[in-house]
XYZ file of C-alpha atoms in Angstrom:
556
model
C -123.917 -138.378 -222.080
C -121.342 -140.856 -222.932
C -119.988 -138.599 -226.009
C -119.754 -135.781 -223.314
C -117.907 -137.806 -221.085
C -115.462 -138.704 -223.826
C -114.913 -135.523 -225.008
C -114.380 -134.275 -221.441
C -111.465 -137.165 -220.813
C -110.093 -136.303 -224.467
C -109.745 -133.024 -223.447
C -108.428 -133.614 -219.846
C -105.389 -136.327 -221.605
C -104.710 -133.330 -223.650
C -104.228 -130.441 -221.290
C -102.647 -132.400 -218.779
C -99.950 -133.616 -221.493
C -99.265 -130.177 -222.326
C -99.121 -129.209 -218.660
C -96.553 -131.937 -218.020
C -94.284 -131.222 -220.844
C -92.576 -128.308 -219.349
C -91.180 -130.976 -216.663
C -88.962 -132.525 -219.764
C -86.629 -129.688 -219.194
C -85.500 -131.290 -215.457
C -85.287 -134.543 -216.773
C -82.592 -133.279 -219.061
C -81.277 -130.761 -217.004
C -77.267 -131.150 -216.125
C -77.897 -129.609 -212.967
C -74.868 -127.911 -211.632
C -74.496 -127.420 -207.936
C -72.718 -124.843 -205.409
C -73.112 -126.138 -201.825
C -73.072 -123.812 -199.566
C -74.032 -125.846 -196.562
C -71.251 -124.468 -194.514
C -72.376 -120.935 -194.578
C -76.519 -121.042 -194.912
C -76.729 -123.621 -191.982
C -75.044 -121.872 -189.538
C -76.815 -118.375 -190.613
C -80.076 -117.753 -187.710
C -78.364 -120.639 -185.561
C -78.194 -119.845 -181.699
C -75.081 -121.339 -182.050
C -72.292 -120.798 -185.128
C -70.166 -123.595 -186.247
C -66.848 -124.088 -184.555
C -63.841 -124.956 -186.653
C -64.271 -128.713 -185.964
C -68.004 -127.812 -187.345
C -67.114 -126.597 -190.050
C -65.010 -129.369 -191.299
C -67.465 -132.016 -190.370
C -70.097 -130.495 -192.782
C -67.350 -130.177 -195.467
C -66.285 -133.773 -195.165
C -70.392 -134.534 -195.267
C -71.011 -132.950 -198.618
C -67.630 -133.836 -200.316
C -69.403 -137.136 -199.434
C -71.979 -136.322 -202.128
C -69.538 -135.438 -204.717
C -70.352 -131.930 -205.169
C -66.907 -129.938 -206.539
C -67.779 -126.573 -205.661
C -68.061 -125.397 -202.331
C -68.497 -121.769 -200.763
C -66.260 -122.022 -197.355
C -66.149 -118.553 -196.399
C -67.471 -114.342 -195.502
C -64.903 -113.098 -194.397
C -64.674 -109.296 -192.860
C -62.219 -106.924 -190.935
C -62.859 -109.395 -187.873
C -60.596 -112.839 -187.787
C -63.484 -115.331 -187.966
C -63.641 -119.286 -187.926
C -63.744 -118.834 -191.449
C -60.110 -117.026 -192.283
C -58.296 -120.745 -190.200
C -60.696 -122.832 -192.013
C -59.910 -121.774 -195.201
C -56.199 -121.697 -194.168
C -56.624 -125.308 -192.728
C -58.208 -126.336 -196.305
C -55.211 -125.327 -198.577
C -52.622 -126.378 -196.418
C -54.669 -129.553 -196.309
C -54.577 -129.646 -200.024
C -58.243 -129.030 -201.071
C -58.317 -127.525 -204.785
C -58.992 -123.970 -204.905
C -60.903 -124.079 -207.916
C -64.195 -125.507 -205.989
C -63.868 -123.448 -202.749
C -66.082 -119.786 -202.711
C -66.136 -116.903 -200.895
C -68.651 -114.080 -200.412
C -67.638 -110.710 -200.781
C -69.484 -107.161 -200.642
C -68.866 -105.052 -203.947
C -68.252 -102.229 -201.894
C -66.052 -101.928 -198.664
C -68.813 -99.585 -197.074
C -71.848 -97.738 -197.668
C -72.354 -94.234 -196.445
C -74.987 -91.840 -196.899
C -76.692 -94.259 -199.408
C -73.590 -94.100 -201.193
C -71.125 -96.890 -201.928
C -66.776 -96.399 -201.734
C -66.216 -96.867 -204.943
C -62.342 -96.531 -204.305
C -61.289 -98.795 -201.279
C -60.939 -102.825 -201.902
C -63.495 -104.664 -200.610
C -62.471 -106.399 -197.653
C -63.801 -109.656 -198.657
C -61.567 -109.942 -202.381
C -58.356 -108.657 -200.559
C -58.425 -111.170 -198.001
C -58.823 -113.694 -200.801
C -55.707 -113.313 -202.205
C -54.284 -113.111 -198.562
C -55.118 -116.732 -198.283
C -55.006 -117.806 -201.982
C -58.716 -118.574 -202.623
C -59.827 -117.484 -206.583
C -63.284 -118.091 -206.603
C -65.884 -115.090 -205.821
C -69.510 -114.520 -205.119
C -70.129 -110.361 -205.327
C -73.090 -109.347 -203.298
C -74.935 -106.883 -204.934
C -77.928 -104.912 -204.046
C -80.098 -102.741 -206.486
C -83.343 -101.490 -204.038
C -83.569 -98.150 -203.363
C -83.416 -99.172 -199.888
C -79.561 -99.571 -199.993
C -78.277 -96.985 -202.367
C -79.362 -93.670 -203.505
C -79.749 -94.426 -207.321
C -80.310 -90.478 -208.288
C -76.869 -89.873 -206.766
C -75.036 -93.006 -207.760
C -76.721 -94.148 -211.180
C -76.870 -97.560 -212.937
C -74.110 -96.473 -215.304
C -71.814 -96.006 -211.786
C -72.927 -99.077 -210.348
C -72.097 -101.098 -213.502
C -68.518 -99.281 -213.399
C -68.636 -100.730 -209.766
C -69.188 -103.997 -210.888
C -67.164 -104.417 -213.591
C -64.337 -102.613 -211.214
C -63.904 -105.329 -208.826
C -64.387 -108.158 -211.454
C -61.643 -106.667 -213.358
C -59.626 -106.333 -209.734
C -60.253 -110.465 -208.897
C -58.966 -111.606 -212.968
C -56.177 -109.139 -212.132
C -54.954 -110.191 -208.886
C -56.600 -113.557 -207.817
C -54.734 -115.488 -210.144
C -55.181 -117.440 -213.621
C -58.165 -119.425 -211.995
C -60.545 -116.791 -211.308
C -64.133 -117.386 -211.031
C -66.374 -114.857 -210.711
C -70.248 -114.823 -209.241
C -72.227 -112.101 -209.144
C -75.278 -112.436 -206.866
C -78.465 -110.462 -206.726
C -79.626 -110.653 -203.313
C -82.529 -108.564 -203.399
C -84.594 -109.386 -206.610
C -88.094 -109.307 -204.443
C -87.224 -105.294 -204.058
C -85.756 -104.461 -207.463
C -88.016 -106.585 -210.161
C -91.518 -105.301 -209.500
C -90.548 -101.582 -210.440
C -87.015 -101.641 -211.334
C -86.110 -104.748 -213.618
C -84.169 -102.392 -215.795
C -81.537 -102.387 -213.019
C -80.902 -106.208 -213.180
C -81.154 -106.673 -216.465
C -78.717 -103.549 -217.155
C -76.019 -105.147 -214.969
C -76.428 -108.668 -216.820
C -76.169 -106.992 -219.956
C -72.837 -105.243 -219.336
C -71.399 -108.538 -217.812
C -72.438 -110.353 -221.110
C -70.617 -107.649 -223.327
C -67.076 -108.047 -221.366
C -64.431 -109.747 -223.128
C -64.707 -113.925 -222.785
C -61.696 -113.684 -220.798
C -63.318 -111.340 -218.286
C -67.129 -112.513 -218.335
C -68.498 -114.094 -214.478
C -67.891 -117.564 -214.465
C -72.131 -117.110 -214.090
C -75.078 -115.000 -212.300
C -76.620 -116.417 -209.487
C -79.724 -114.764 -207.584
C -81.571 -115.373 -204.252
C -85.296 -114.944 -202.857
C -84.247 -114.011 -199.342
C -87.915 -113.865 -198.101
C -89.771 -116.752 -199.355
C -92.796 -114.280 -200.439
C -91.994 -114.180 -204.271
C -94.743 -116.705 -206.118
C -92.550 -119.720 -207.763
C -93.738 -118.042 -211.674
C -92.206 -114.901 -210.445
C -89.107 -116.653 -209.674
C -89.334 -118.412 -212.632
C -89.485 -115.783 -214.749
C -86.148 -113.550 -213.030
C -84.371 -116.926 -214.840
C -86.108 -116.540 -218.268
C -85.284 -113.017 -218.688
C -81.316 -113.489 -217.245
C -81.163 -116.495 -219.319
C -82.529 -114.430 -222.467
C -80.145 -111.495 -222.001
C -77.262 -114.304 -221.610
C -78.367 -116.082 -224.658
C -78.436 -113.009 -226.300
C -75.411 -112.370 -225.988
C -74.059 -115.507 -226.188
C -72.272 -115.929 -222.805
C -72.716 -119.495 -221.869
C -72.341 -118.526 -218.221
C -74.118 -119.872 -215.202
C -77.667 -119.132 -214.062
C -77.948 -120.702 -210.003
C -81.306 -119.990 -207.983
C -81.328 -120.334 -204.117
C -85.120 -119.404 -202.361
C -85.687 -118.971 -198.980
C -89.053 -120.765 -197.163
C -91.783 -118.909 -195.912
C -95.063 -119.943 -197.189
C -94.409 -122.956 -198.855
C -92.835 -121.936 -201.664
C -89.104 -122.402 -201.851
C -88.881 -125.934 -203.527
C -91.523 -125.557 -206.208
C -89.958 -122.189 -206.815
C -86.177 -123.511 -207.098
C -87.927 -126.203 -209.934
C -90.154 -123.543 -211.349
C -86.793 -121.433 -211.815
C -84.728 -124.868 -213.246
C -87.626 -125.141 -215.931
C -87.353 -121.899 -216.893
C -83.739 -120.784 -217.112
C -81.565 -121.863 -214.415
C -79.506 -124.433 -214.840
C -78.616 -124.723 -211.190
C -78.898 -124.201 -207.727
C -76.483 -122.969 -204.454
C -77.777 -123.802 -201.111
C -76.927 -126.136 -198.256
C -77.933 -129.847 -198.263
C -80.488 -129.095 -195.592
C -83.212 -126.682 -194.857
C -81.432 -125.379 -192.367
C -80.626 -121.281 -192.452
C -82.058 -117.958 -191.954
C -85.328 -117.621 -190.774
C -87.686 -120.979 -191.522
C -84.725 -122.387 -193.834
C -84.332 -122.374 -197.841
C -85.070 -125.321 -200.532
C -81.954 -127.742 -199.843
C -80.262 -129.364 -202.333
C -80.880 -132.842 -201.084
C -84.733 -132.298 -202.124
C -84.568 -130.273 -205.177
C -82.184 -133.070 -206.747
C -84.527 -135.729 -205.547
C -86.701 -134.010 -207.245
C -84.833 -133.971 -210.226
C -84.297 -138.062 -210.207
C -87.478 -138.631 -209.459
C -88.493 -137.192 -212.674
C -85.878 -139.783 -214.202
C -82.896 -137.169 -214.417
C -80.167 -139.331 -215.174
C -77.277 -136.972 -215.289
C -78.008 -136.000 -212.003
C -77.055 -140.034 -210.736
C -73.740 -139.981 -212.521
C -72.903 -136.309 -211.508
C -73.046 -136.547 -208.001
C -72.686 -139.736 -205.071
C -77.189 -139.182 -204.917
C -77.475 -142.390 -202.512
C -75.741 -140.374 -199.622
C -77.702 -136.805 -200.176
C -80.073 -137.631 -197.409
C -77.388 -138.931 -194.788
C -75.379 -136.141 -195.785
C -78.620 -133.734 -195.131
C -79.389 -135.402 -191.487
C -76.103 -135.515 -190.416
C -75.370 -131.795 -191.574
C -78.582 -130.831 -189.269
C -77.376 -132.761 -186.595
C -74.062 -130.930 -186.874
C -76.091 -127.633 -186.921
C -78.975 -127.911 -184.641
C -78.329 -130.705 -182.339
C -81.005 -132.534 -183.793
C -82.923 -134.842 -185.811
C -84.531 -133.389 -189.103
C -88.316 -132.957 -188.175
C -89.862 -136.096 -188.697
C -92.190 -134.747 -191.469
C -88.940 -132.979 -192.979
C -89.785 -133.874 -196.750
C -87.235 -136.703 -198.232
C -84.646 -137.104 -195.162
C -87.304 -136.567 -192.319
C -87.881 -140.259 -190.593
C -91.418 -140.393 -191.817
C -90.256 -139.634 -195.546
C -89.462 -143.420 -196.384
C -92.241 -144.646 -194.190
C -95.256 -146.957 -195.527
C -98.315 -145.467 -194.326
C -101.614 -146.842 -195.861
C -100.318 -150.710 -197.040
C -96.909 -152.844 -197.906
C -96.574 -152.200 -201.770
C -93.469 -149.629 -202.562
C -94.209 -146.458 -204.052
C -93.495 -146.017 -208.018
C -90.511 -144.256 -206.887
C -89.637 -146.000 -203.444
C -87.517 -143.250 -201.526
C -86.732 -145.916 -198.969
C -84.980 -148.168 -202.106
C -83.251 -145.487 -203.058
C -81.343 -144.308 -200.265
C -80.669 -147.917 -199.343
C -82.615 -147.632 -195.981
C -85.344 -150.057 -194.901
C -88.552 -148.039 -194.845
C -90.506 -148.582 -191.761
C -93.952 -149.868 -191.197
C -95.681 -146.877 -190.141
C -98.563 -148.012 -187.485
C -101.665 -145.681 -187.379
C -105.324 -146.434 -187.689
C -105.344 -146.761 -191.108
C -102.210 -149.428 -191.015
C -103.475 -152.709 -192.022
C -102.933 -156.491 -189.956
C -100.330 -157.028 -192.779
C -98.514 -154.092 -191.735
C -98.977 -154.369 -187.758
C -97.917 -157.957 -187.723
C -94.076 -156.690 -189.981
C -93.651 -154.281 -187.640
C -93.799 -156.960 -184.997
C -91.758 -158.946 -186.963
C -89.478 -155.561 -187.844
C -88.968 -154.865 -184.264
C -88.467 -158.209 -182.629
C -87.497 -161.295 -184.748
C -90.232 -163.669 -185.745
C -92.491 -165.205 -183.341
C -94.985 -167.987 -183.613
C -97.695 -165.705 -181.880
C -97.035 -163.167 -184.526
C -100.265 -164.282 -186.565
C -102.978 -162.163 -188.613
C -105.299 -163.427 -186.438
C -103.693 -161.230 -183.138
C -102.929 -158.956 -185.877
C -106.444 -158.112 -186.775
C -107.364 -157.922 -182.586
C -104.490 -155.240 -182.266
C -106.115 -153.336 -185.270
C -109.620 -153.715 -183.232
C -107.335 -152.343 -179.900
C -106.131 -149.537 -181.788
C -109.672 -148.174 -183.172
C -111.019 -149.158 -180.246
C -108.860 -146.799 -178.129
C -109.778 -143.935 -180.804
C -113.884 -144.479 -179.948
C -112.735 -144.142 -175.991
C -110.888 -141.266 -176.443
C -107.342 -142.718 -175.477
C -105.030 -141.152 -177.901
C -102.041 -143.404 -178.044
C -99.213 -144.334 -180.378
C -98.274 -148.273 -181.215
C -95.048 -147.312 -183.491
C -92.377 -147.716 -180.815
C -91.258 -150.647 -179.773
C -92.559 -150.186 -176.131
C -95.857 -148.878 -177.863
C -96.453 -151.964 -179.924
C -95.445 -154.278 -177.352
C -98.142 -153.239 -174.924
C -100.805 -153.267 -177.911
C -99.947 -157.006 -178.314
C -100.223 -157.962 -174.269
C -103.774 -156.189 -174.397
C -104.899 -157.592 -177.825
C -104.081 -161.632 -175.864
C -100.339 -161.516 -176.947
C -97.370 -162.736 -174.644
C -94.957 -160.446 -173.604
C -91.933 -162.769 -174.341
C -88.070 -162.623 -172.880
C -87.115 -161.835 -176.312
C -89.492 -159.225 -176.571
C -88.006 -157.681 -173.340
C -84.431 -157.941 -173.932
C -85.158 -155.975 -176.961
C -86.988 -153.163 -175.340
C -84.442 -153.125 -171.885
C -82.292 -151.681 -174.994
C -84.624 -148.551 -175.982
C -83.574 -145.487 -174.554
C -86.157 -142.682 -173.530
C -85.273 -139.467 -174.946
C -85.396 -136.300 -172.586
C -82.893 -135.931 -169.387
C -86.418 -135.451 -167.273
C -87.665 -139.148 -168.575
C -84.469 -140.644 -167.095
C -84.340 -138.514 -164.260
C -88.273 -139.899 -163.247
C -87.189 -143.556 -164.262
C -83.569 -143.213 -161.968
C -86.087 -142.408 -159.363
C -88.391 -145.273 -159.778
C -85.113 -147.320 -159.516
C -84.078 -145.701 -156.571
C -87.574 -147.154 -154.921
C -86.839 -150.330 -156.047
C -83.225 -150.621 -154.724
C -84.554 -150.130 -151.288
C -87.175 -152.769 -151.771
C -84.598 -154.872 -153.132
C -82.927 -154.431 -149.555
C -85.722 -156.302 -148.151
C -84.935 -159.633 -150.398
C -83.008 -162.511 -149.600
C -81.284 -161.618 -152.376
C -79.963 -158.189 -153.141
C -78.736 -156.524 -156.423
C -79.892 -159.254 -158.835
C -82.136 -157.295 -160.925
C -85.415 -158.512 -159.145
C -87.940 -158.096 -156.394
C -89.897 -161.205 -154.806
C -93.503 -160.883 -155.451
C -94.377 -159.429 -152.233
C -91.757 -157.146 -152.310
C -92.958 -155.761 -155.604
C -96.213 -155.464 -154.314
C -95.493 -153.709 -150.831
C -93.283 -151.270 -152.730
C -95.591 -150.969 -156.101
C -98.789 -152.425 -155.874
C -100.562 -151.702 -152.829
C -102.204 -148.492 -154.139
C -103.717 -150.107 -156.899
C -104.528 -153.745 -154.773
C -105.890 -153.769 -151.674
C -105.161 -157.323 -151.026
C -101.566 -159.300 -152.017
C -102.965 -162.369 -150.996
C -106.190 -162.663 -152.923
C -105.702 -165.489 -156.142
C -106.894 -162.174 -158.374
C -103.957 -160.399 -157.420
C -101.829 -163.193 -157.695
C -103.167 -164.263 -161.005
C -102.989 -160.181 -162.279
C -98.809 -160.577 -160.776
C -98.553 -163.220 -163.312
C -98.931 -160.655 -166.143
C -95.413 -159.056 -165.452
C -93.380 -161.922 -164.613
C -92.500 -162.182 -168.701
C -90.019 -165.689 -168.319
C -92.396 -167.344 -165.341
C -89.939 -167.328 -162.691
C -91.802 -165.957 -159.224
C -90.011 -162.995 -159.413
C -90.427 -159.536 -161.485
C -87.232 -158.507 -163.168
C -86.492 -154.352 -163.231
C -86.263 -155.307 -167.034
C -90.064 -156.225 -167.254
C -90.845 -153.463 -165.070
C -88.952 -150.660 -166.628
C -91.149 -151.622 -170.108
C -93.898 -150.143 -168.472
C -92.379 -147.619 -167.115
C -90.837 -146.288 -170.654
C -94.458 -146.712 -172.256
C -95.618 -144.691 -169.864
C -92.978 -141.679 -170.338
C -93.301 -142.447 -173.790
C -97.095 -142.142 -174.467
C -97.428 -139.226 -172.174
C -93.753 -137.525 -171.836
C -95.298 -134.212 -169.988
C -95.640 -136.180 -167.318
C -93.955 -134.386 -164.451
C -93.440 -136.298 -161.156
C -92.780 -139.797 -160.060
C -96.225 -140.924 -158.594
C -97.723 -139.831 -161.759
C -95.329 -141.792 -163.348
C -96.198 -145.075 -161.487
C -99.653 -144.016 -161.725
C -99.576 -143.925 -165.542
C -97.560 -147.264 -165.638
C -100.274 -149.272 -163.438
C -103.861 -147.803 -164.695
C -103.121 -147.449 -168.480
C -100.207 -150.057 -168.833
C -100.575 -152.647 -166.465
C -103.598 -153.309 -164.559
C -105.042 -153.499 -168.701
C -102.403 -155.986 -169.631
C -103.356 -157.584 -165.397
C -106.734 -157.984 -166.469
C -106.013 -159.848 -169.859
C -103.994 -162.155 -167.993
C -106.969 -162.769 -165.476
C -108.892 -163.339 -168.304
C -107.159 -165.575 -169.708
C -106.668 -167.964 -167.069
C -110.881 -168.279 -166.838
């Protein structure tokens, strides 16, 4: 038995070495980038990027040191994209690194391309003085009619236009041609791709692409299948010797996209072109920002002296802000919030993304967080306090599992969430504490709107004090206006004891301050919550009348 089991690990070492050894490639890799964050973000957006837009995401990946930048479409129709690219020369932005997409044909008719009119795209190029080139080229039956116009004619297409841009674009003419349909064309029609590659590698040096680049638009294609498109353009390069550019760019469907984009580096690529974020068509593409993280993490260390790799993941939230709106999803792999969180204890990963990117990674509090953890995030949140022991701690952990077995699904992350954890596990609810919270803003416009209208209840209680506008409400004004639904009796020592729990500095009187906490729990833990009373209703049954009854306890 023990012979078998050491043969069995002997053999395991071994395959999994030779498994592993493929990923040597990335660590050597000198990756070579194409951002093209101002065009894929904006594509499937309900809203397009304005010109202001459009110069905030440039400024955001010029950030991360990236040289080469595709800034425009352009088509008969003036878009944003004919003044920003004005705006950018006039500005004095090098030509050299700025791209533009153009069609290889200026129309298609009948399944048949004009082989004979410039393409709008490479004539308003040298309009605006741009030399750098990305021909789109399709090669499924579904575009052109390939018994009508043949290979041989589309390679006279190709090599057309390319001959056009060297021609009339200027001495510092770059060339791309993209194949934006390789899911159609490779499964019965390979020839087609490879053909084109081949007659780009046997043009003169002085007229070969500047590189090939190719796209999975779909996000269906298996990452080997993409992997192998690279080997085989890579080959017929090599072949040929044209030391051109290979760039992959896949789109997300099932999972796919950034294991393909590697799968595709290992294999022949020796780049990428996509936006720093997900962000595009349909459910997004493999960004940048997480296939060279990627990269690093495998100890690339060309990548780190290539490009400014501390500031890909604030360039990659701020560019989705630009574009959505919003926040990454929190789960958004490497620059979602949750991405540098620690989750089951304190001790930094091998690769700490959180050390990296020079952020702080926070204490993520779950079930499975331990005292260690709850008590830093106490401490993360709010300064240090004496009461901030193991000991309350360990109760909180109790509170939290405790809460699972009854059913009361909760969270304890938030500062609001963690503070009412501690009041129920015995804690103290301290001024510190509260000033701290007062600054937490709910989220939604309907979470402020139900809070204003809390306020609005307590202004006109506030009436009723000797005292008006201070920020407080006597006891029995609190309860008159608050309480009485919950307490049938102000003047019983219960209730009076139970009032104690939300007057935080011990001064007779409840501040708004210590009263809004609960109230932002309460939107917070449960933010469907639609009208005021069930608001106040949350507030009292599930935040305070708990913490009212630990006080009471307390006192015995």
């Amino acid at each position: 038995m023990a012979h078998k089991m050491k043969r069995m690990v002997a053999d395991y070492e071994k395959e999994a070495s030779k498994r592993l050894a493929k990923y040597q490639v990335l660590r050597d890799l000198d990756i070579f980038v194409i951002d093209n964050s101002i065009r894929e973000s904006t594509v499937g957006q309900l809203r397009g990027h304005t010109l202001e837009n459009k110069w905030a995401v440039f400024n955001e990946v010029k950030k991360c040191g990236f040289k080469h930048t595709i800034v425009a479409a352009f088509s008969h129709m003036t878009r944003v994209d004919d003044v920003f690219v004005k705006q950018l020369l006039e500005r004095g932005e090098d030509p050299e690194g700025l791209w533009a997409f153009s069609e290889i044909t200026a129309g298609i008719k009948n399944k048949l391309p004009d082989t004979k009119t410039v393409p709008v795209g490479i004539e308003k190029m040298k309009e605006t003085g741009l030399c750098c080139v990305i021909f789109e080229i399709d090669l499924g039956d579904g575009t052109y009619d390939f018994e009508k116009f043949t290979m041989k004619d589309m390679c006279a297409l190709v090599n057309k236009w390319n001959e056009w841009c060297y021609e009339n674009l200027g001495p510092k003419t770059k060339v791309l041609i993209n194949f934006r349909d390789l899911p159609d064309v490779m499964p019965e029609h390979a020839d087609r791709a490879f053909e084109v590659t081949v007659m780009l590698a046997n043009l003169p040096t002085n007229r070969r692409p500047f590189g090939v680049i190719y796209e999975e638009p779909g996000g269906k294609t298996l990452p080997e299948e993409c992997g192998l498109w690279g080997k085989y353009f890579r080959k017929i390069m090599d072949d040929y010797k044209w030391k051109g550019h290979l760039l992959t760019h896949v789109h997300e469907k099932y999972g796919y996209s950034d294991a393909a984009n590697l799968q595709t580096l290992m294999d022949g690529a020796n780049g990428i072109w996509g936006s720093i974020c997900t962000e595009g068509a349909a459910m997004g593409h493999a960004s940048s920002c997480v296939t060279l993280l990627n990269l690093i993490r495998l100890g690339n260390k060309k990548v780190l002296e290539k490009y400014n790799c501390s500031y890909l993941r604030r360039a990659a939230i701020n560019v989705t802000k630009i574009t959505t709106g919003k926040d990454p999803h929190p789960k958004q792999p490497v620059y979602g919030t949750r991405a540098v969180d620690f989750i089951f204890n304190l001790t930094p990963e091998e690769f700490d993304l959180a050390s990296f990117f020079g952020e702080k990674a926070p204490v993520r509090i779950t079930s499975l967080a331990s005292p260690e953890m709850i008590r830093q995030r106490m401490i993360d949140l709010f300064g240090e306090e004496e009461q901030f022991t193991l000991e309350l701690a360990h109760k909180m952990k109790e509170l939290i599992l405790e809460d699972l077995r009854s059913n009361r699904k909760e969270e304890y992350m938030s500062m609001v969430g963690i503070a009412l954890l501690l009041d129920r596990a015995g804690g103290k609810l301290s001024v510190k504490m509260r000033d701290a919270i007062d600054k937490f803003e709910v989220a939604s416009p309907h979470s402020k709107f139900l809070i204003a209208e809390v306020r609005k209840i307590w202004d006109e209680w506030d009436l009723q004090d000797e005292v008006h506008g201070d920020e407080m409400l006597q006891f029995d004004s609190f309860y008159n206006g608050f309480m009485a639904p919950y307490f049938s009796c102000y003047r019983c020592n219960d209730t009076i004891k139970a009032l104690q729990a939300i007057d935080m500095d011990s001064d007779g009187m409840v501040d708004w301050n210590e009263f809004e906490l609960y109230l932002k729990w309460a939107i917070n833990q449960y933010p469907e919550t639609q009208t005021v009373d069930e608001l106040l209703d949350i507030a009292f049954r599930k935040g305070l009348i708990p913490a009212m009854q630990d006080e009471f306890i307390k006192t015995q």
